[in-house]
């Protein structure tokens, strides 16, 4: 791939992660759960987005990130307090930033007005102009740094060599167009800091040589006697004649990095100096003049040397003190309960608190990270999926092998059985481990919801707080991704329909701010996600009336509270007379339900009038495996998901009752439940089977509807690997997917809800042709 | 001379020829993934008549189209002598149940003649062209119509 | 001689960008994700030049530079600071911490290579 394109992809991927970090950080700051580093992490996120955006010349993004960063910096440096108002602007800015990132990625245009509004708000907060400031280039002298130098440095040897030759003759550039050349005299006296920061006078001279002819004279007059020589000192100075076509600016650029770390003077020579500079004799007086000029500052220079001496004295105890400090850290970690001794050690280390603290921080910091962030590897998802497929094959193959061994009658011989059992466990372990690779916490998904709540709240004029729980609960990546749409809708719904208006809440003695609670948890091999609101709850009378009006139920239907609540999942049901611009985007709860079902999940609702509603989604941990019951119907092997089955029974003839011409019900402990012969509804056979000769599976649909399915026999109960039927064929009503059995043949996995839905339509479907014929 | 050869090379096409009920058909070898013996399919409920069912092809669920039924020919129960040609059209992998594979032919694209204007709906819909070969006539199958993207829509139609 | 560069930046994009630009220019490149990681990586190598970001988690650029300058093996290694700000303040702080020079982001490849060549012995 084109590296730039790849880089761009990396950038947008990283942006996604940074935006999540940004939002979660801001929310933590908002609800008071922020830790010390949070504000810095938040700042870094915006900063990194800005940095990357700059590299790709994404100007809108840079502009917005810049002002955002500037305002965040105010908070970070505690010049501004993170009041709720400030946090609100920050969170909304995050939304805009996220939109800008997406727009940049998709090459779309952005809502300039919206981002301008926030740019203005941010600017108002930070009190800066919205135009990116060019910081002034004023150079300030700074204090020397104390560093625990204890070894001689090669630099000085180099300088000594330069010393002996008296001049560094850099390569000369004999350009022909001498007439355009100007000459400059540069007086350059490095300070010790220049070397301390790993800059090199010789490299600067080398750099200068690129500009033209360089003639450098070294001034060794400041070099002290050997006794007084500080190995870290800077005693040399240079006078450099440069003849170049470049201007003074370019020359001073060379010294950009050492500006302030040296005495520097760049003087324009006369045009004639072109000749003069080449002349050794003429150069001499220049050097002398320079030395004279330097003499004035000689006092200053010696002062400097004094400072250095002092500095060295300061440094020595610091270096010594470092040892006990480190020892202290070790002691602490070994025996944290011994308190008296470490205190002494602290006191002993007191002369050099800085050094001690630093190393202690570094040590503990290292330990912390080792615990908090285990090493990770980024893997292409395609590779993981390939691995998962292969492991799926392995599971099937293992089952086939076991079947072969049984068929060959060798299962009980020579340890084959125990070997196969071992293989089965290993295979299952591998499968679970591989599946875990795809697992991902719902955190990112939940964080997206906070934005949805903000938007829904501002659109409805309600004050809403989103509380999340169990963000680290892991689910298959695909489940997380495909949950985004239904969950978004449910959250909007909770804000829009679930919560009452602020006035109404206050009138009923509730807090003005409504609360939407979003939680995730593992429960008996499944993931349960709940959306809870503290609103008014389902208005059952109204729901029932709407269902009757829309002819979804008959007028005299007697429904339990739970049945009424579940009416909202019916296709064509919408409680809002006037379609609001939020929830009513042509999507009803039936679509949510279907999306959840497509993931192998169930959705249920429970509601308490006046207290609010709970929508509960139960999802499989993975989309790849399913616990199923292997059954036989009309010579075909099929799998019924275990989650749907309540019980299995062998009915007596007396339990079976016929209603009308062919509709049958079965009595289970006094309840009459419709009996469905899968064989005939799926057209595997033409005549309805005799229920007493087979087995009945009592099942429950996601909506809580009960039904009894007739099968010929039950073979087995096992985990099966889900295979797509849609990939090469399409969807079949009543069939959820396919799987491969131990004998290598395909078995279809039944979609219990689909079958029951089919059955309820079936009578009219069968009657029509009769009528038509007649 | 060499130019002609080159053009011929571009023009060249390899076909897998097979028999269905005494008629000869062929498909471009580029759409054939493999050829395998017949195995019992698992029946797909509510499927069009020409879909016999699905088989397991190394972990994938592959539908099997009974070409005889699809083409409106007589359809005896398949035996172990029958053959499944696994074809790929677009993203879809589908098996064709045929009587036997007869030949692999190399011919030139321009030797393939347009389907003669006959009344048969089958010919119009499923035969893209015909290839004369000695005294035989081989029908080039139009896989796109034989294997609809959505079998169920086809079933409903 | 091939110069070896250690680049420290918490942004994956920036690391990739540095890696591509520096490899292109014929340098050997090692990468680290933050100051702490940088010091770790540094303990096993002797780069000719170190490039570091300032705003990083765990140990920021200033802390990292101080750490490098404290070590006997690397205190003479040139360090270039990557910064989005060209402010005098920042430069001063960087230099006070022991940085050799700086590169203003977004950088172009030539400027980057130029800065490296300028400080590399």
mmCIF file of C-alpha atoms in Angstrom, chain A residues 393 636 681-684 723-725 727-733 735 738 740 744-748 758, chain B residues 40-48 51 54-56 58-59 61-63 91-94 149 151-152:
data_model
loop_
_atom_site.group_PDB
_atom_site.id
_atom_site.type_symbol
_atom_site.label_atom_id
_atom_site.label_comp_id
_atom_site.label_asym_id
_atom_site.label_seq_id
_atom_site.Cartn_x
_atom_site.Cartn_y
_atom_site.Cartn_z
ATOM 1 C CA UNK A 393 -12.965 -26.602 11.207
ATOM 2 C CA UNK A 636 -33.362 -34.448 8.233
ATOM 3 C CA UNK A 681 -44.433 -26.179 8.282
ATOM 4 C CA UNK A 682 -40.953 -26.464 6.772
ATOM 5 C CA UNK A 683 -42.425 -28.635 4.008
ATOM 6 C CA UNK A 684 -40.212 -31.600 4.801
ATOM 7 C CA UNK A 723 -22.073 -21.324 9.470
ATOM 8 C CA UNK A 724 -23.616 -18.729 7.250
ATOM 9 C CA UNK A 725 -26.313 -19.824 4.893
ATOM 10 C CA UNK A 727 -23.050 -16.279 2.074
ATOM 11 C CA UNK A 728 -23.814 -18.625 -0.807
ATOM 12 C CA UNK A 729 -27.555 -18.821 -0.685
ATOM 13 C CA UNK A 730 -29.823 -16.499 1.214
ATOM 14 C CA UNK A 731 -32.097 -16.361 4.211
ATOM 15 C CA UNK A 732 -34.687 -19.056 4.726
ATOM 16 C CA UNK A 733 -37.702 -18.297 6.902
ATOM 17 C CA UNK A 735 -33.793 -21.095 9.592
ATOM 18 C CA UNK A 738 -26.376 -23.812 9.369
ATOM 19 C CA UNK A 740 -21.677 -28.983 10.186
ATOM 20 C CA UNK A 744 -19.537 -33.839 7.845
ATOM 21 C CA UNK A 745 -23.082 -33.148 6.759
ATOM 22 C CA UNK A 746 -24.890 -29.874 7.091
ATOM 23 C CA UNK A 747 -27.613 -29.390 9.639
ATOM 24 C CA UNK A 748 -29.786 -26.306 9.627
ATOM 25 C CA UNK A 758 -44.588 -18.552 9.996
ATOM 26 C CA UNK B 40 -26.271 -36.440 -0.143
ATOM 27 C CA UNK B 41 -27.406 -32.913 0.389
ATOM 28 C CA UNK B 42 -29.220 -31.583 3.428
ATOM 29 C CA UNK B 43 -32.615 -30.437 2.268
ATOM 30 C CA UNK B 44 -33.295 -26.730 2.352
ATOM 31 C CA UNK B 45 -36.867 -26.014 3.325
ATOM 32 C CA UNK B 46 -38.939 -23.575 1.325
ATOM 33 C CA UNK B 47 -36.353 -23.523 -1.440
ATOM 34 C CA UNK B 48 -37.008 -23.360 -5.187
ATOM 35 C CA UNK B 51 -32.206 -26.235 -5.288
ATOM 36 C CA UNK B 54 -26.775 -27.742 0.769
ATOM 37 C CA UNK B 55 -23.519 -29.594 1.193
ATOM 38 C CA UNK B 56 -20.435 -29.006 3.298
ATOM 39 C CA UNK B 58 -14.613 -27.729 3.586
ATOM 40 C CA UNK B 59 -16.560 -25.772 6.113
ATOM 41 C CA UNK B 61 -22.345 -24.209 3.225
ATOM 42 C CA UNK B 62 -22.799 -24.583 -0.526
ATOM 43 C CA UNK B 63 -26.192 -24.856 -2.204
ATOM 44 C CA UNK B 91 -18.922 -13.859 -4.181
ATOM 45 C CA UNK B 92 -21.274 -16.793 -4.360
ATOM 46 C CA UNK B 93 -20.173 -20.425 -4.450
ATOM 47 C CA UNK B 94 -22.754 -22.828 -5.859
ATOM 48 C CA UNK B 149 -28.109 -13.769 -6.515
ATOM 49 C CA UNK B 151 -32.537 -17.841 -4.757
ATOM 50 C CA UNK B 152 -35.549 -16.927 -2.727
#
